[in-house]
Coordinates of C-alpha atoms in Angstrom, one line a residue:
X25 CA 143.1 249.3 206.7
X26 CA 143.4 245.7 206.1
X27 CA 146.3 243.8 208.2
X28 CA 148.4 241.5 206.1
X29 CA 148.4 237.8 206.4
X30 CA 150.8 237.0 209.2
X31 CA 153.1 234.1 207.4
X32 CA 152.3 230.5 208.3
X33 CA 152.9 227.2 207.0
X34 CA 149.9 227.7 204.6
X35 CA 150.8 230.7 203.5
X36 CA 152.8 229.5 200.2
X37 CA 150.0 227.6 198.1
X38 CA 152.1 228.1 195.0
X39 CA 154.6 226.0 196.4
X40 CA 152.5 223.8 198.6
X41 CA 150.6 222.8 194.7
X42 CA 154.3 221.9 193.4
X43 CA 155.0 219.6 196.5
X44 CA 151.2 218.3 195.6
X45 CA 151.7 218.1 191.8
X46 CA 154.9 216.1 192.9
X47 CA 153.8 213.4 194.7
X48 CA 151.0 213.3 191.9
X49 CA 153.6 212.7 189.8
X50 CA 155.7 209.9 192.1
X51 CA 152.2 207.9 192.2
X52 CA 151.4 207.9 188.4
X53 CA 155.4 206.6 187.7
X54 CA 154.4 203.9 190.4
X55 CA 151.6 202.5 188.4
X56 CA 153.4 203.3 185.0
X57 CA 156.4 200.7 186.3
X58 CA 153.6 198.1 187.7
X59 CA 151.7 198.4 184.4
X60 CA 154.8 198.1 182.3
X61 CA 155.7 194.2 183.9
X62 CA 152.0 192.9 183.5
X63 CA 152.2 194.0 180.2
X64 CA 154.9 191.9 179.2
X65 CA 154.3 189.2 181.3
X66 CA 153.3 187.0 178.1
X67 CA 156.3 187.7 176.5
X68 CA 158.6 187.3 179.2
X69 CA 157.0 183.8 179.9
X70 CA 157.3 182.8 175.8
X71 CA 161.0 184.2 175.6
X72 CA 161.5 181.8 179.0
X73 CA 159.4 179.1 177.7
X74 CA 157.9 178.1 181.6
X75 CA 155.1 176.5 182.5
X76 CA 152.1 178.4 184.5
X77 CA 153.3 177.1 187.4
X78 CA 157.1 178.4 187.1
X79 CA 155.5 181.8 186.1
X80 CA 154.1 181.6 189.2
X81 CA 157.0 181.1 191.4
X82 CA 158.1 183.9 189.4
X83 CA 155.2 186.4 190.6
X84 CA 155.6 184.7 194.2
X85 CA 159.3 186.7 193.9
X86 CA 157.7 189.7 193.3
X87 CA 154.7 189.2 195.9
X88 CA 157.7 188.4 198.2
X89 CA 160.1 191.5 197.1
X90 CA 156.7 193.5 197.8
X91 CA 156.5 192.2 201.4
X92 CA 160.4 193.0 202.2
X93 CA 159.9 196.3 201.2
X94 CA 156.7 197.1 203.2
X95 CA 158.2 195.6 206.1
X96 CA 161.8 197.5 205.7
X97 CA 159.7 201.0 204.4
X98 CA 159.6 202.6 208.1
X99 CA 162.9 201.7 208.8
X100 CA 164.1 203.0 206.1
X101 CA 162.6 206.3 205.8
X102 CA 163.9 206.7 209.6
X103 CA 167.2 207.0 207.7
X104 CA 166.8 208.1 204.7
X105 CA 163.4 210.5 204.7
X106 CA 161.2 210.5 202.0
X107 CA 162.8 211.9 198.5
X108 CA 165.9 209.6 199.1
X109 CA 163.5 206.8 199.9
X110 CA 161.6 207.3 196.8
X111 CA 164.4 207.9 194.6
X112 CA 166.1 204.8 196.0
X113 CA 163.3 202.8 195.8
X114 CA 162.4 204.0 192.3
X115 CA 166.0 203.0 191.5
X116 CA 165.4 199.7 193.0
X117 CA 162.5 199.8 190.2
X118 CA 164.4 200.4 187.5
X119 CA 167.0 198.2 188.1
X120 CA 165.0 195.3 188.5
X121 CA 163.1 196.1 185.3
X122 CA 166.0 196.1 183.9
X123 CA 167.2 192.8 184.7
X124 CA 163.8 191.3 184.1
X125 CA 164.0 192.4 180.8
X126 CA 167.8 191.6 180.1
X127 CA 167.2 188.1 181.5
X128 CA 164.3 187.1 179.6
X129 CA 164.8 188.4 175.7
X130 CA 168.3 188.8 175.8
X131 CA 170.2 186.0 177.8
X132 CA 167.2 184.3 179.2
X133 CA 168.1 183.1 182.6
X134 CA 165.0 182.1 184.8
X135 CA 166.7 182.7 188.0
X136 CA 167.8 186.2 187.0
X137 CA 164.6 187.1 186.3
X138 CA 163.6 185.9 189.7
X139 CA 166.0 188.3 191.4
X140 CA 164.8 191.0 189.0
X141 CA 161.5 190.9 190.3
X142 CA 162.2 190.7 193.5
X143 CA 163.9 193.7 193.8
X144 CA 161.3 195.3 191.6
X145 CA 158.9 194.2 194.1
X146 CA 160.9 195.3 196.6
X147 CA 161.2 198.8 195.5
X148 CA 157.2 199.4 194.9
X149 CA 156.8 198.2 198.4
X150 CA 158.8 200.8 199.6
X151 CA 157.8 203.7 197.0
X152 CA 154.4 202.9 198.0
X153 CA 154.7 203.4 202.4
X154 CA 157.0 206.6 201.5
X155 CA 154.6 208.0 198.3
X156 CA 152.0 207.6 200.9
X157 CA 153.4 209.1 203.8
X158 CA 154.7 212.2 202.2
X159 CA 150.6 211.6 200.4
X160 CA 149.5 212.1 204.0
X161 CA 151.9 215.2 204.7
X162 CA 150.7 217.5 201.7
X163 CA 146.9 216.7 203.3
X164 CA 148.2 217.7 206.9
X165 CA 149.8 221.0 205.4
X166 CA 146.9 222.2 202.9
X167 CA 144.3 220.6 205.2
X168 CA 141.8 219.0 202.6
X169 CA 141.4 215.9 201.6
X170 CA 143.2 214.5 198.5
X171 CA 144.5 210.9 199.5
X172 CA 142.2 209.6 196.7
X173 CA 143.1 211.2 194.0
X174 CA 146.6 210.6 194.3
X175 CA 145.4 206.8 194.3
X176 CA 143.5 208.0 190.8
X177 CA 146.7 209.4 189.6
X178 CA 148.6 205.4 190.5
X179 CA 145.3 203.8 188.7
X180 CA 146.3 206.8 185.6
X181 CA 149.8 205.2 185.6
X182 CA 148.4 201.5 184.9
X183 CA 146.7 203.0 181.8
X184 CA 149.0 204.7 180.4
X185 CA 151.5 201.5 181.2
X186 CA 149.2 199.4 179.9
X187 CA 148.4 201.3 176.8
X188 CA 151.9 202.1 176.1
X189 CA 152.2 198.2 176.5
X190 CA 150.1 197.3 174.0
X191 CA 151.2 199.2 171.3
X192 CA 154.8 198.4 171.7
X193 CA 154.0 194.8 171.8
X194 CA 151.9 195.8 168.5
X195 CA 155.4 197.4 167.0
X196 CA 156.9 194.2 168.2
X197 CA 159.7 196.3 170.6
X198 CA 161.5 194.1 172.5
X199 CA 160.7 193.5 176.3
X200 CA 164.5 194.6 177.4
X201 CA 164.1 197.5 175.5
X202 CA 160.5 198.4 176.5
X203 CA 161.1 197.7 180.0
X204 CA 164.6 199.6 180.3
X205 CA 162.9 202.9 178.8
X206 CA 160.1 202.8 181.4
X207 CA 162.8 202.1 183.7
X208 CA 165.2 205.1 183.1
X209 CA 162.1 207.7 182.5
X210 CA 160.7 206.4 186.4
X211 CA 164.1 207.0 188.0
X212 CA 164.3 210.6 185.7
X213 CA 160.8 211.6 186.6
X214 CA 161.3 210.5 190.6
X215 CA 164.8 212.9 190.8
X216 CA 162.8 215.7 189.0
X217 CA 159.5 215.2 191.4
X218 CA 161.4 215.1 195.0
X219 CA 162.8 218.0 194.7
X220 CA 159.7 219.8 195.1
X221 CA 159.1 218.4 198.1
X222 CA 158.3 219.3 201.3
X223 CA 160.2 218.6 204.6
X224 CA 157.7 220.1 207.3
X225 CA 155.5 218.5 208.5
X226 CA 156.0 215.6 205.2
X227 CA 157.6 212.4 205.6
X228 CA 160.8 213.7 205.6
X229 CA 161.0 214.0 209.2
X230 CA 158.6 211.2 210.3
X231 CA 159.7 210.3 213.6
X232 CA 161.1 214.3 215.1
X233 CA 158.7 215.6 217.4
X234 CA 157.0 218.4 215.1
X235 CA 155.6 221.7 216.6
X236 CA 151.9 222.0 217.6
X237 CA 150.7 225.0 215.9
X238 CA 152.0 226.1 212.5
X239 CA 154.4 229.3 213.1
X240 CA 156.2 226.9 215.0
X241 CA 155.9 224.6 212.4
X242 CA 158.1 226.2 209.9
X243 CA 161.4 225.4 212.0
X244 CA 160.6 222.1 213.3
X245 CA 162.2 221.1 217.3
X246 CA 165.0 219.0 217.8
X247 CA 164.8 215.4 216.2
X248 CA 163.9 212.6 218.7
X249 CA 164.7 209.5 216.5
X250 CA 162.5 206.1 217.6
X251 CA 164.6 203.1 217.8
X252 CA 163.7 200.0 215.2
X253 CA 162.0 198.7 218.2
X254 CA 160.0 201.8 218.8
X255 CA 159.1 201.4 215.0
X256 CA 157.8 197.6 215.4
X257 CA 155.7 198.6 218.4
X258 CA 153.3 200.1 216.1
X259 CA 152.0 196.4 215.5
X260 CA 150.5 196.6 219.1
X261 CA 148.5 199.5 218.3
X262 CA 144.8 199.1 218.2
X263 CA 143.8 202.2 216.4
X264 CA 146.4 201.2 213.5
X265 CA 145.4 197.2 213.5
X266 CA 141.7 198.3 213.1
X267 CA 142.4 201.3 210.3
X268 CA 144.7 197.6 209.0
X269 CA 140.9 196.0 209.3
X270 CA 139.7 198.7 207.1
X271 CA 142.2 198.9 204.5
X272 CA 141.7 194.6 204.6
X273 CA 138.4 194.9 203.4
X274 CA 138.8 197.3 200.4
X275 CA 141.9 195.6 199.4
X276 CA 140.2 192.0 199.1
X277 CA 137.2 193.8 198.0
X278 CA 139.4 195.3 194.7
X279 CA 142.1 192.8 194.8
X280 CA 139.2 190.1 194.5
X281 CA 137.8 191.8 191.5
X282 CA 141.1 192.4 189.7
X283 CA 141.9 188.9 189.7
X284 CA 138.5 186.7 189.5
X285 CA 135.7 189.5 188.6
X286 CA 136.4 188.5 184.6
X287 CA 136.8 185.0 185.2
X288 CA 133.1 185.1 187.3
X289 CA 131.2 186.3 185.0
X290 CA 132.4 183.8 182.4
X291 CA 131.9 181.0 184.3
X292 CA 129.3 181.5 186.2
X293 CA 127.1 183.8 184.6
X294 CA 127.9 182.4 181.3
X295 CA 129.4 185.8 179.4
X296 CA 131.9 185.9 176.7
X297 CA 135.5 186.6 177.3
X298 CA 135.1 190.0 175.6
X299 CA 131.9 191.4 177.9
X300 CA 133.6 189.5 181.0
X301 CA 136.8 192.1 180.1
X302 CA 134.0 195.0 179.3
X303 CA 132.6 194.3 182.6
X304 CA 135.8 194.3 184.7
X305 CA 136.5 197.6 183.2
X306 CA 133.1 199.2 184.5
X307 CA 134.5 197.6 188.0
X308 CA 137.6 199.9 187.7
X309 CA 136.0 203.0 186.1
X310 CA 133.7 203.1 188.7
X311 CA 136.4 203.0 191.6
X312 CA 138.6 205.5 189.7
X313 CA 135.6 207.7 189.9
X314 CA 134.6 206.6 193.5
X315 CA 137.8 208.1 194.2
X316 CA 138.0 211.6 192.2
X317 CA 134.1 212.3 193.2
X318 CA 135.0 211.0 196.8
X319 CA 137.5 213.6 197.8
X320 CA 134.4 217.2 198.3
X321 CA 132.3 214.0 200.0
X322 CA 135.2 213.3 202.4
X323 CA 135.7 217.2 202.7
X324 CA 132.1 217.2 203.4
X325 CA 131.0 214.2 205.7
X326 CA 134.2 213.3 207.0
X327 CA 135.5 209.7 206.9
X328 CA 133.4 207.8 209.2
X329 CA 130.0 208.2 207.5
X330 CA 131.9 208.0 204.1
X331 CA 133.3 204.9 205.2
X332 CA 130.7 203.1 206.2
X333 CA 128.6 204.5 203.3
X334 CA 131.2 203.2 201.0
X335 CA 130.7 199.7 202.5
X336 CA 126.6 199.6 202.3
X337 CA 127.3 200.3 198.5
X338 CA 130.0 197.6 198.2
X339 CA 128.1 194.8 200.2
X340 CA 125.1 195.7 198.3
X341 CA 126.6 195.9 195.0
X342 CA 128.5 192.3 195.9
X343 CA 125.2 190.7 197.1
X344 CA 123.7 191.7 193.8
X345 CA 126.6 189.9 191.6
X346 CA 126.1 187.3 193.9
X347 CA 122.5 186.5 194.0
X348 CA 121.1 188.3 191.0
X349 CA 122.0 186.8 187.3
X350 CA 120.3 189.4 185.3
X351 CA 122.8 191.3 183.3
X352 CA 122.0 194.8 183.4
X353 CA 121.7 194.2 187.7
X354 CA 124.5 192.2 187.6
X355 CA 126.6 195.5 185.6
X356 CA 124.2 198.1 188.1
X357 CA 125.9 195.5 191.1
X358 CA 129.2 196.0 190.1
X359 CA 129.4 199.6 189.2
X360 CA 128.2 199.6 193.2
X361 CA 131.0 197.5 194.2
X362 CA 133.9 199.6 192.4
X363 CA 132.6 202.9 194.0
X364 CA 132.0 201.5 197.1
X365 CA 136.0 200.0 197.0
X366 CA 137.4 203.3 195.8
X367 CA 138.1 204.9 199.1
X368 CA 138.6 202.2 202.1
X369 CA 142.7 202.2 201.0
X370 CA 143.7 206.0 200.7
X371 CA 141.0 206.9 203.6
X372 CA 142.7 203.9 205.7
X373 CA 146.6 205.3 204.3
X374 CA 145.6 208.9 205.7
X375 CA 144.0 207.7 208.7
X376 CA 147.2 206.0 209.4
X377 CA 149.5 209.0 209.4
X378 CA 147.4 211.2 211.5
X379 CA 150.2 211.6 213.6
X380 CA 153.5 212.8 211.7
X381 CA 155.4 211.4 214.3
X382 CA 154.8 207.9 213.7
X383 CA 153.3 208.1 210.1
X384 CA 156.0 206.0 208.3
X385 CA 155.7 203.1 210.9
X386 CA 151.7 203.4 210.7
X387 CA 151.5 203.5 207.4
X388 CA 154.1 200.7 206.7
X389 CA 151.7 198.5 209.0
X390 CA 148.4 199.4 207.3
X391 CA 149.9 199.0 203.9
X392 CA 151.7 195.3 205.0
X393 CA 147.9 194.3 205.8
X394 CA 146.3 195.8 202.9
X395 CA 148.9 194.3 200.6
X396 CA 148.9 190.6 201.9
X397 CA 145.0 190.9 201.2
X398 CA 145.9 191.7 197.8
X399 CA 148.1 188.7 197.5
X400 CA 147.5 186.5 199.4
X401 CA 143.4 186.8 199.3
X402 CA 142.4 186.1 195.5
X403 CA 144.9 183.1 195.5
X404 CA 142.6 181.6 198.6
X405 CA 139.6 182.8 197.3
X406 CA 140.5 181.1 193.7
X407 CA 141.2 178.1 196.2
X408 CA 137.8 178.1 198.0
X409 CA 136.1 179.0 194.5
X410 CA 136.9 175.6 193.0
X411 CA 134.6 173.8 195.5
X412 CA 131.9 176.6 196.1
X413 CA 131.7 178.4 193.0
X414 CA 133.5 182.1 192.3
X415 CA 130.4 183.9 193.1
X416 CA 129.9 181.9 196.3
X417 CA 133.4 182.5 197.6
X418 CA 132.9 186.0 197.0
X419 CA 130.5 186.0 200.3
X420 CA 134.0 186.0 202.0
X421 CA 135.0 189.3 200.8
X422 CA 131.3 190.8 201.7
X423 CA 132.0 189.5 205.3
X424 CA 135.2 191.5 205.2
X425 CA 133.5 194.8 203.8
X426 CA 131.0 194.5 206.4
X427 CA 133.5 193.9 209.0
X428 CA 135.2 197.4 207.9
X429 CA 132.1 199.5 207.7
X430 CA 132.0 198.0 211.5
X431 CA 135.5 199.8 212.5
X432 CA 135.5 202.8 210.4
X433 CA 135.4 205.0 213.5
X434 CA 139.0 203.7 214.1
X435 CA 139.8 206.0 211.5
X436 CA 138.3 209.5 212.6
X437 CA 141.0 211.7 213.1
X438 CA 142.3 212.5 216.7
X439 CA 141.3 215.7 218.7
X440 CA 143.6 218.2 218.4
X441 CA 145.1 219.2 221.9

């Protein structure tokens, strides 16, 4: 006679894949809303009639609306847990869309749209700490990896944003109107999406103490809230600041090639516009699938040997755009480069909310360092690239790979006890 299951945690897969299929969902409207702005970033600039320069105080409001949020995200999700986070944070989205789009095509103001993005910026901060945490709690409960394909669903969202993008600028829609649409479906879709969620053991309750084994999981113990101070201690830790080291190399390593891979191959190596695009989009296909074939490999290896297997094919990749002008080595060197960037940031985001009491606060400190690579790196490299070369001042971000392939034990998961 066979003895029925006894009921655990993991004993409701049906509704563990709607919690999954949720957060899915939360990351692609993420990327949709990112996306949607860079698509209409000409048009906002025409309708304000700046210079480069003003257009980039403009992006610095965002860069610094990103950096609030990241900073605030732990806090926050203290008080508020996860679905209210990332509905408010989403809401934060759509109203600074909104206002970005009011304030550039229908009473242009330049320092409305300033505010605009800063609050969009600091919304997607904060989506992004909580989307990850809660990321972190669906791989805890189903226990396999899946960190990087919710990253490939936020890279999903830029295409469709950026698609959608093009063809409204093609049916010459205005940017208020594009941009409050997107708005009002990403704060629909976020309501409809947390309500699927989990609250044991997901972000929801990131700082309670939550039961060791998982009967005991499903009612979790009495909370035992951190104080803010508790929360900024985190920054002390040296498991977190190395998993930070990690996540600093893959986020210069793709931030790099978003900004100046194009540009690079122009200049340097002498391509057309048109095959510099072409070849920035083999960077991103490849690290789109670096992260979907990447999940079975993590499931298999584990992340260590990933890790540092992903940064042997980055540096080599890099040291082939680098040093090698052929074309078809230089396209072979940067297909190399995407894969081996695909998994350093999700791998680093799990890594960092191995423990569910302290996942917010780790995360929130991995993703702060991973996200001032993103914008604070290309701008110094673009710097550094005016007296060296692109290519040459790419040997920074190789140094930085290497340097992560060096700490990826940092992010093995703890024993059990």
């Amino acid at each position: 006679m066979t003895r029925a299951p006894e009921p655990t945690l993991h004993s409701r897969p049906v509704r563990h894949r709607a919690w999954r299929n949720a957060v899915f969902v939360v990351f692609g409207l993420s990327g949709l809303a990112m996306a949607t702005w860079v698509s209409r970033v000409p048009a906002i600039r025409d309708h304000l009639d700046v210079t480069t320069g003003e257009l980039g105080v403009l992006i610095f409001g965002l860069a610094a609306g990103s950096i609030v949020g990241l900073l605030a995200s732990s806090h926050v999700l203290s008080w508020l847990g996860a679905r209210r986070t990332i509905v408010g944070s989403l809401g934060a989205v759509t109203l600074g869309l909104t206002i970005a789009g009011v304030a550039s095509s229908v009473w242009p103001n330049y320092f409305a749209v300033f505010v605009g993005l800063a609050l969009f910026g600091a919304g997607q901060g904060m989506c992004d700490v909580a989307m990850n945490v809660e990321g972190a709690g669906v791989e805890r409960t189903i226990k396999r990896t899946i960190m990087p394909l919710f990253h490939a669903f936020w890279s999903f969202g830029t295409v469709l944003g950026a698609g959608l993008g093009a063809l409204l600028v093609a049916l010459s829609v205005a940017v208020h109107t594009h941009l409050i649409i997107v708005g009002l479906f990403v704060i629909v879709g976020a309501i409809t999406a947390v309500r699927f969620f989990e609250t044991v053991p997901s972000a929801d309750v990131p700082f309670e103490d939550v039961a060791p084994d998982a009967d005991a999981a499903a009612t979790p113990s009495a909370p035992v809230r951190h104080t803010a101070l508790d929360r900024l201690s985190i920054w002390g830790n040296g498991r977190i600041l190395l998993i930070g080291l990690i996540v600093l190399g893959a986020a210069f390593a793709e931030g790099t090639a978003n900004d100046w891979l194009a540009l690079a191959m122009v200049d340097d190596r002498g391509f057309d516009q048109a095959t510099g695009a072409l070849l920035f989009g083999v960077f991103t296909a490849a690290m789109t699938v670096g992260r979907i074939v990447g999940v079975p490999i993590l499931d298999r290896f584990g992340r260590v040997p990933v890790l540092r297997g992903s940064a042997l094919l980055a540096v080599l990749g890099l040291g082939i755009v680098i040093a090698v002008p052929d074309p078809i080595l230089t396209t072979v060197g940067i297909v190399l480069w995407g894969l081996g960037s695909a998994l350093g940031f999700p791998v680093g985001m799990s890594a960092a909310a191995d423990d569910p009491k302290t996942a917010a606060a780790g995360v929130s400190v991995v993703a702060t360092i991973g996200y001032a690579a993103f914008l604070v790196g290309p701008p110094a490299l673009g710097f550094l690239g005016e007296y060296v070369g692109l290519l040459n001042a790419l040997i920074v971000v190789l140094v930085l790979i290497l340097l992560a392939g060096l700490v990826a034990p940092a992010a093995r998961p703890p024993r059990a006890p």
